[in-house]
């Protein structure tokens, strides 16, 4: 068969190990999964109530326009309904954007390391990929701007960034947007937006009013706790949305996901509670890192990237055998780091205790002096 040659260079997305597979492999009764940045507190109770009282039919296709969900999200964000696009997770919208704008002869600019699906989709579409290394864990917007030319169609900005948890400040982002040519679509991926506590963060919805080449991506998979139902959305001016819609497959958001997401976005008290618990959890990790003299990036997300000064895969395996699934930084561009999702207070205490045991067993690093 005459496959696209670029497919032969790619591997499928590698999700973290499942709880059941780890239980079976290591004969463990209790497993704590802190690898995929899911919400350890689940979802709003309102979601379960709504799904019990408003169960969609299995036999009927979903509403292809996501009408009720669209109305709720538009009302909450104070945007027009035609300024929204919905997807099977925000990953799906990344795919739609790539399908719409990337092709052989075009190029796309992104930071590295960052979310893997920007590059993955660009490879599939045959576009040239221009990766700009992070600067101290943050997007180097000056060099990203310098990589843009007449053939650039998309620039990806992940803020807060995965896997570092860092963010782009308001002044730096606006300065960047002011310079980007109008023919370039800037994708501002805000999957972790609801966790941000930084004072100098920006109002991305307002920015879509001021920049006609900007789209903002968000998801219900993180703080809303609906990862298994796969609902994401994009916000942009109606011209961008209208251009993208033909590349969106029909019925791409399932009926249960729409019902759940609509109930979730109406319960902002739950969101704020999760945000505060996450902030407290990050403090646990910061104290541990400081006590053990470990480098880390202060995070605006529900995960933290910690340099353990050892082989990341070894740290990952040690914690796995203790019943904690985390993410090795080796595949993320940080070979001596672990990315750990912030869990409940007790889960954080447990994984940090196990990590402390691992660190105590490592040989001391030789001094350069």
GROMACS .gro file of C-alpha atoms in nm:
model
  369
    1UNK     CA    1   0.000   0.000   0.000
    2UNK     CA    2   0.114   0.354  -0.071
    3UNK     CA    3   0.114   0.501   0.277
    4UNK     CA    4   0.215   0.861   0.333
    5UNK     CA    5   0.589   0.831   0.386
    6UNK     CA    6   0.575   1.055   0.692
    7UNK     CA    7   0.350   0.803   0.870
    8UNK     CA    8   0.631   0.553   0.858
    9UNK     CA    9   0.845   0.783   1.076
   10UNK     CA   10   0.581   0.826   1.348
   11UNK     CA   11   0.479   0.620   1.647
   12UNK     CA   12   0.129   0.637   1.796
   13UNK     CA   13   0.071   0.854   2.102
   14UNK     CA   14   0.191   0.662   2.406
   15UNK     CA   15  -0.054   0.707   2.697
   16UNK     CA   16   0.052   0.640   3.054
   17UNK     CA   17   0.016   0.291   3.197
   18UNK     CA   18  -0.334   0.199   3.308
   19UNK     CA   19  -0.415   0.124   3.671
   20UNK     CA   20  -0.535  -0.229   3.595
   21UNK     CA   21  -0.225  -0.324   3.395
   22UNK     CA   22   0.005  -0.209   3.676
   23UNK     CA   23  -0.200  -0.397   3.935
   24UNK     CA   24  -0.169  -0.717   3.737
   25UNK     CA   25   0.198  -0.679   3.652
   26UNK     CA   26   0.321  -0.599   4.002
   27UNK     CA   27   0.050  -0.775   4.204
   28UNK     CA   28  -0.048  -0.457   4.385
   29UNK     CA   29  -0.385  -0.385   4.543
   30UNK     CA   30  -0.365  -0.007   4.543
   31UNK     CA   31  -0.245   0.210   4.255
   32UNK     CA   32  -0.231   0.589   4.241
   33UNK     CA   33  -0.218   0.728   3.889
   34UNK     CA   34  -0.036   1.062   3.872
   35UNK     CA   35   0.076   1.047   3.510
   36UNK     CA   36  -0.187   1.203   3.286
   37UNK     CA   37  -0.282   1.526   3.466
   38UNK     CA   38  -0.633   1.412   3.542
   39UNK     CA   39  -0.836   1.570   3.822
   40UNK     CA   40  -0.789   1.355   4.137
   41UNK     CA   41  -1.118   1.493   4.273
   42UNK     CA   42  -1.323   1.371   3.979
   43UNK     CA   43  -1.598   1.589   3.836
   44UNK     CA   44  -1.877   1.807   3.971
   45UNK     CA   45  -2.158   1.611   4.143
   46UNK     CA   46  -2.391   1.805   3.912
   47UNK     CA   47  -2.251   1.607   3.619
   48UNK     CA   48  -2.358   1.274   3.766
   49UNK     CA   49  -2.700   1.411   3.857
   50UNK     CA   50  -2.752   1.547   3.507
   51UNK     CA   51  -2.642   1.226   3.339
   52UNK     CA   52  -2.881   1.024   3.554
   53UNK     CA   53  -3.178   1.247   3.470
   54UNK     CA   54  -3.091   1.326   3.109
   55UNK     CA   55  -2.946   1.017   2.947
   56UNK     CA   56  -2.902   1.050   2.570
   57UNK     CA   57  -3.016   0.771   2.343
   58UNK     CA   58  -2.748   0.526   2.230
   59UNK     CA   59  -2.924   0.486   1.895
   60UNK     CA   60  -2.935   0.852   1.793
   61UNK     CA   61  -2.643   1.054   1.658
   62UNK     CA   62  -2.524   1.344   1.873
   63UNK     CA   63  -2.628   1.700   1.799
   64UNK     CA   64  -2.372   1.790   1.535
   65UNK     CA   65  -2.383   2.157   1.628
   66UNK     CA   66  -2.358   2.095   2.005
   67UNK     CA   67  -2.643   2.345   2.041
   68UNK     CA   68  -2.713   2.330   2.416
   69UNK     CA   69  -2.347   2.308   2.512
   70UNK     CA   70  -2.264   2.589   2.270
   71UNK     CA   71  -2.527   2.809   2.435
   72UNK     CA   72  -2.392   2.739   2.784
   73UNK     CA   73  -2.026   2.792   2.695
   74UNK     CA   74  -2.102   3.109   2.497
   75UNK     CA   75  -2.302   3.247   2.789
   76UNK     CA   76  -2.033   3.161   3.042
   77UNK     CA   77  -1.749   3.308   2.834
   78UNK     CA   78  -1.960   3.602   2.710
   79UNK     CA   79  -1.880   3.527   2.346
   80UNK     CA   80  -2.102   3.472   2.042
   81UNK     CA   81  -2.205   3.119   1.959
   82UNK     CA   82  -2.042   3.142   1.616
   83UNK     CA   83  -1.708   3.214   1.785
   84UNK     CA   84  -1.686   2.857   1.918
   85UNK     CA   85  -1.578   2.525   1.770
   86UNK     CA   86  -1.609   2.195   1.958
   87UNK     CA   87  -1.397   1.884   1.937
   88UNK     CA   88  -1.339   1.535   2.069
   89UNK     CA   89  -1.097   1.686   2.321
   90UNK     CA   90  -0.881   1.984   2.231
   91UNK     CA   91  -0.649   1.736   2.057
   92UNK     CA   92  -0.918   1.704   1.792
   93UNK     CA   93  -0.915   2.078   1.732
   94UNK     CA   94  -0.535   2.068   1.697
   95UNK     CA   95  -0.593   1.806   1.430
   96UNK     CA   96  -0.859   2.019   1.258
   97UNK     CA   97  -0.628   2.323   1.253
   98UNK     CA   98  -0.341   2.117   1.114
   99UNK     CA   99  -0.561   1.963   0.847
  100UNK     CA  100  -0.687   2.308   0.747
  101UNK     CA  101  -0.360   2.501   0.729
  102UNK     CA  102  -0.061   2.269   0.710
  103UNK     CA  103   0.065   2.103   0.391
  104UNK     CA  104   0.390   2.049   0.198
  105UNK     CA  105   0.545   2.388   0.129
  106UNK     CA  106   0.403   2.543   0.446
  107UNK     CA  107   0.582   2.558   0.780
  108UNK     CA  108   0.476   2.574   1.142
  109UNK     CA  109   0.658   2.715   1.446
  110UNK     CA  110   0.645   2.570   1.796
  111UNK     CA  111   0.840   2.555   2.120
  112UNK     CA  112   1.018   2.237   2.225
  113UNK     CA  113   0.963   2.051   2.449
  114UNK     CA  114   0.590   2.120   2.437
  115UNK     CA  115   0.271   1.925   2.371
  116UNK     CA  116   0.359   1.646   2.130
  117UNK     CA  117   0.047   1.667   1.913
  118UNK     CA  118   0.149   1.993   1.744
  119UNK     CA  119   0.448   1.826   1.583
  120UNK     CA  120   0.272   1.493   1.532
  121UNK     CA  121  -0.005   1.645   1.322
  122UNK     CA  122   0.234   1.869   1.131
  123UNK     CA  123   0.439   1.564   1.030
  124UNK     CA  124   0.126   1.387   0.904
  125UNK     CA  125   0.033   1.690   0.690
  126UNK     CA  126   0.384   1.709   0.542
  127UNK     CA  127   0.460   2.061   0.668
  128UNK     CA  128   0.804   2.186   0.763
  129UNK     CA  129   0.844   2.199   1.141
  130UNK     CA  130   1.045   2.475   1.306
  131UNK     CA  131   1.110   2.394   1.672
  132UNK     CA  132   1.249   2.659   1.904
  133UNK     CA  133   1.403   2.530   2.230
  134UNK     CA  134   1.256   2.654   2.554
  135UNK     CA  135   1.454   2.922   2.733
  136UNK     CA  136   1.475   2.839   3.106
  137UNK     CA  137   1.165   2.626   3.064
  138UNK     CA  138   0.967   2.901   2.891
  139UNK     CA  139   0.869   2.984   2.534
  140UNK     CA  140   1.140   3.187   2.363
  141UNK     CA  141   0.897   3.413   2.180
  142UNK     CA  142   1.168   3.628   2.025
  143UNK     CA  143   1.325   3.331   1.848
  144UNK     CA  144   0.983   3.192   1.762
  145UNK     CA  145   0.900   3.521   1.593
  146UNK     CA  146   1.234   3.511   1.415
  147UNK     CA  147   1.144   3.170   1.268
  148UNK     CA  148   0.829   3.304   1.100
  149UNK     CA  149   0.839   3.375   0.727
  150UNK     CA  150   0.600   3.405   0.432
  151UNK     CA  151   0.541   3.027   0.434
  152UNK     CA  152   0.451   3.006   0.803
  153UNK     CA  153   0.085   2.916   0.852
  154UNK     CA  154   0.056   2.823   1.221
  155UNK     CA  155   0.240   2.913   1.542
  156UNK     CA  156   0.166   2.709   1.855
  157UNK     CA  157   0.188   2.867   2.201
  158UNK     CA  158   0.116   2.632   2.491
  159UNK     CA  159   0.049   2.844   2.799
  160UNK     CA  160   0.071   2.701   3.056
  161UNK     CA  161   0.317   2.472   2.884
  162UNK     CA  162   0.314   2.096   2.899
  163UNK     CA  163   0.547   1.949   3.030
  164UNK     CA  164   0.710   2.239   3.220
  165UNK     CA  165   0.402   2.403   3.372
  166UNK     CA  166   0.538   2.749   3.285
  167UNK     CA  167   0.335   3.026   3.124
  168UNK     CA  168   0.372   3.328   2.897
  169UNK     CA  169   0.316   3.659   3.074
  170UNK     CA  170   0.064   3.912   2.947
  171UNK     CA  171   0.322   4.168   2.832
  172UNK     CA  172   0.533   3.909   2.651
  173UNK     CA  173   0.233   3.757   2.476
  174UNK     CA  174   0.093   4.090   2.361
  175UNK     CA  175   0.434   4.200   2.237
  176UNK     CA  176   0.455   3.877   2.036
  177UNK     CA  177   0.102   3.901   1.895
  178UNK     CA  178   0.165   4.259   1.787
  179UNK     CA  179   0.446   4.140   1.559
  180UNK     CA  180   0.307   3.815   1.413
  181UNK     CA  181   0.192   3.865   1.051
  182UNK     CA  182  -0.183   3.852   0.994
  183UNK     CA  183  -0.155   3.548   0.764
  184UNK     CA  184  -0.023   3.333   1.052
  185UNK     CA  185  -0.272   3.166   1.285
  186UNK     CA  186  -0.154   3.178   1.646
  187UNK     CA  187  -0.291   2.886   1.849
  188UNK     CA  188  -0.295   2.959   2.222
  189UNK     CA  189  -0.341   2.624   2.392
  190UNK     CA  190  -0.489   2.678   2.739
  191UNK     CA  191  -0.569   2.323   2.846
  192UNK     CA  192  -0.466   2.415   3.202
  193UNK     CA  193  -0.615   2.766   3.203
  194UNK     CA  194  -0.842   2.711   3.505
  195UNK     CA  195  -0.544   2.624   3.729
  196UNK     CA  196  -0.352   2.947   3.662
  197UNK     CA  197  -0.286   3.170   3.964
  198UNK     CA  198  -0.026   3.409   3.815
  199UNK     CA  199  -0.103   3.779   3.855
  200UNK     CA  200   0.040   3.870   3.515
  201UNK     CA  201  -0.164   3.620   3.315
  202UNK     CA  202  -0.379   3.759   3.034
  203UNK     CA  203  -0.745   3.757   2.937
  204UNK     CA  204  -0.725   3.536   2.630
  205UNK     CA  205  -1.090   3.589   2.537
  206UNK     CA  206  -1.027   3.962   2.519
  207UNK     CA  207  -0.720   3.897   2.305
  208UNK     CA  208  -0.934   3.718   2.045
  209UNK     CA  209  -1.120   4.048   2.005
  210UNK     CA  210  -0.799   4.237   1.938
  211UNK     CA  211  -0.615   3.985   1.719
  212UNK     CA  212  -0.800   3.842   1.421
  213UNK     CA  213  -0.540   3.565   1.377
  214UNK     CA  214  -0.570   3.414   1.727
  215UNK     CA  215  -0.756   3.102   1.842
  216UNK     CA  216  -0.769   2.985   2.205
  217UNK     CA  217  -0.806   2.616   2.291
  218UNK     CA  218  -0.953   2.483   2.615
  219UNK     CA  219  -1.074   2.148   2.743
  220UNK     CA  220  -1.309   1.978   2.986
  221UNK     CA  221  -1.053   1.701   3.045
  222UNK     CA  222  -0.847   1.869   3.318
  223UNK     CA  223  -1.001   2.068   3.603
  224UNK     CA  224  -1.356   1.973   3.499
  225UNK     CA  225  -1.267   1.605   3.543
  226UNK     CA  226  -1.426   1.478   3.221
  227UNK     CA  227  -1.120   1.326   3.051
  228UNK     CA  228  -1.300   1.003   2.957
  229UNK     CA  229  -1.577   1.191   2.774
  230UNK     CA  230  -1.340   1.392   2.549
  231UNK     CA  231  -1.480   1.743   2.506
  232UNK     CA  232  -1.268   2.040   2.403
  233UNK     CA  233  -1.337   2.371   2.237
  234UNK     CA  234  -1.180   2.664   2.059
  235UNK     CA  235  -1.260   3.036   2.076
  236UNK     CA  236  -1.183   3.274   1.789
  237UNK     CA  237  -1.349   3.529   1.565
  238UNK     CA  238  -1.627   3.391   1.352
  239UNK     CA  239  -1.421   3.405   1.031
  240UNK     CA  240  -1.163   3.163   1.171
  241UNK     CA  241  -1.434   2.931   1.305
  242UNK     CA  242  -1.620   2.936   0.972
  243UNK     CA  243  -1.300   2.844   0.785
  244UNK     CA  244  -1.220   2.555   1.023
  245UNK     CA  245  -1.568   2.400   1.038
  246UNK     CA  246  -1.549   2.211   0.704
  247UNK     CA  247  -1.247   2.020   0.839
  248UNK     CA  248  -1.436   1.912   1.150
  249UNK     CA  249  -1.582   1.564   1.111
  250UNK     CA  250  -1.958   1.537   1.173
  251UNK     CA  251  -2.080   1.438   1.521
  252UNK     CA  252  -1.730   1.470   1.666
  253UNK     CA  253  -1.853   1.531   2.022
  254UNK     CA  254  -2.055   1.251   2.180
  255UNK     CA  255  -2.393   1.308   2.342
  256UNK     CA  256  -2.289   1.207   2.693
  257UNK     CA  257  -1.989   1.438   2.676
  258UNK     CA  258  -2.207   1.733   2.578
  259UNK     CA  259  -2.452   1.674   2.864
  260UNK     CA  260  -2.168   1.635   3.113
  261UNK     CA  261  -1.973   1.939   2.991
  262UNK     CA  262  -2.281   2.160   3.006
  263UNK     CA  263  -2.342   2.062   3.370
  264UNK     CA  264  -1.973   2.098   3.454
  265UNK     CA  265  -1.927   2.452   3.328
  266UNK     CA  266  -2.225   2.568   3.534
  267UNK     CA  267  -2.058   2.452   3.858
  268UNK     CA  268  -1.777   2.702   3.902
  269UNK     CA  269  -1.774   2.648   4.278
  270UNK     CA  270  -1.637   2.298   4.213
  271UNK     CA  271  -1.374   2.445   3.978
  272UNK     CA  272  -1.258   2.697   4.238
  273UNK     CA  273  -1.238   2.427   4.506
  274UNK     CA  274  -1.020   2.211   4.281
  275UNK     CA  275  -0.800   2.509   4.195
  276UNK     CA  276  -0.739   2.585   4.563
  277UNK     CA  277  -0.666   2.220   4.650
  278UNK     CA  278  -0.424   2.203   4.357
  279UNK     CA  279  -0.246   2.516   4.478
  280UNK     CA  280  -0.205   2.357   4.821
  281UNK     CA  281  -0.080   2.036   4.662
  282UNK     CA  282   0.185   2.219   4.462
  283UNK     CA  283   0.314   2.365   4.787
  284UNK     CA  284   0.374   2.010   4.913
  285UNK     CA  285   0.591   1.941   4.609
  286UNK     CA  286   0.777   2.272   4.635
  287UNK     CA  287   0.868   2.204   4.998
  288UNK     CA  288   0.988   1.854   4.911
  289UNK     CA  289   1.204   1.982   4.626
  290UNK     CA  290   1.356   2.253   4.842
  291UNK     CA  291   1.425   2.008   5.126
  292UNK     CA  292   1.599   1.770   4.883
  293UNK     CA  293   1.767   2.047   4.681
  294UNK     CA  294   1.592   1.941   4.359
  295UNK     CA  295   1.535   2.176   4.066
  296UNK     CA  296   1.178   2.228   3.947
  297UNK     CA  297   0.969   2.473   3.749
  298UNK     CA  298   0.704   2.661   3.949
  299UNK     CA  299   0.383   2.539   3.791
  300UNK     CA  300   0.060   2.705   3.679
  301UNK     CA  301  -0.093   2.363   3.611
  302UNK     CA  302  -0.195   2.050   3.799
  303UNK     CA  303   0.144   1.886   3.748
  304UNK     CA  304   0.506   1.957   3.831
  305UNK     CA  305   0.826   1.870   3.647
  306UNK     CA  306   1.101   1.775   3.893
  307UNK     CA  307   1.466   1.712   3.809
  308UNK     CA  308   1.557   1.412   4.025
  309UNK     CA  309   1.926   1.415   3.925
  310UNK     CA  310   1.895   1.055   3.811
  311UNK     CA  311   1.777   0.856   3.514
  312UNK     CA  312   1.409   0.942   3.474
  313UNK     CA  313   1.315   0.591   3.367
  314UNK     CA  314   1.471   0.448   3.682
  315UNK     CA  315   1.276   0.689   3.898
  316UNK     CA  316   0.960   0.610   3.707
  317UNK     CA  317   1.012   0.234   3.747
  318UNK     CA  318   1.087   0.263   4.119
  319UNK     CA  319   0.768   0.458   4.184
  320UNK     CA  320   0.570   0.224   3.959
  321UNK     CA  321   0.668  -0.074   4.170
  322UNK     CA  322   0.559   0.118   4.479
  323UNK     CA  323   0.215   0.171   4.326
  324UNK     CA  324   0.256   0.523   4.184
  325UNK     CA  325   0.223   0.584   3.812
  326UNK     CA  326   0.402   0.904   3.709
  327UNK     CA  327   0.550   1.018   3.377
  328UNK     CA  328   0.915   0.976   3.290
  329UNK     CA  329   1.060   1.294   3.147
  330UNK     CA  330   1.282   1.100   2.909
  331UNK     CA  331   1.015   1.091   2.637
  332UNK     CA  332   0.925   1.453   2.711
  333UNK     CA  333   1.270   1.598   2.651
  334UNK     CA  334   1.383   1.597   3.016
  335UNK     CA  335   1.583   1.277   3.069
  336UNK     CA  336   1.650   1.331   3.440
  337UNK     CA  337   1.304   1.459   3.535
  338UNK     CA  338   0.968   1.322   3.639
  339UNK     CA  339   0.637   1.488   3.557
  340UNK     CA  340   0.399   1.420   3.844
  341UNK     CA  341   0.031   1.509   3.852
  342UNK     CA  342  -0.078   1.688   4.169
  343UNK     CA  343  -0.311   1.453   4.354
  344UNK     CA  344  -0.499   1.475   4.681
  345UNK     CA  345  -0.304   1.566   4.995
  346UNK     CA  346  -0.268   1.199   5.087
  347UNK     CA  347  -0.165   1.094   4.735
  348UNK     CA  348   0.099   1.366   4.726
  349UNK     CA  349   0.235   1.263   5.064
  350UNK     CA  350   0.256   0.903   4.947
  351UNK     CA  351   0.435   0.961   4.619
  352UNK     CA  352   0.678   1.207   4.779
  353UNK     CA  353   0.760   0.960   5.055
  354UNK     CA  354   0.836   0.695   4.792
  355UNK     CA  355   1.040   0.944   4.588
  356UNK     CA  356   1.238   1.028   4.902
  357UNK     CA  357   1.327   0.660   4.940
  358UNK     CA  358   1.442   0.650   4.578
  359UNK     CA  359   1.660   0.957   4.620
  360UNK     CA  360   1.818   0.816   4.935
  361UNK     CA  361   1.925   0.507   4.741
  362UNK     CA  362   2.102   0.705   4.466
  363UNK     CA  363   2.480   0.749   4.471
  364UNK     CA  364   2.589   1.099   4.562
  365UNK     CA  365   2.670   1.322   4.268
  366UNK     CA  366   3.043   1.392   4.239
  367UNK     CA  367   3.133   1.751   4.301
  368UNK     CA  368   3.286   1.941   4.011
  369UNK     CA  369   3.526   2.114   4.248
   0.00000   0.00000   0.00000
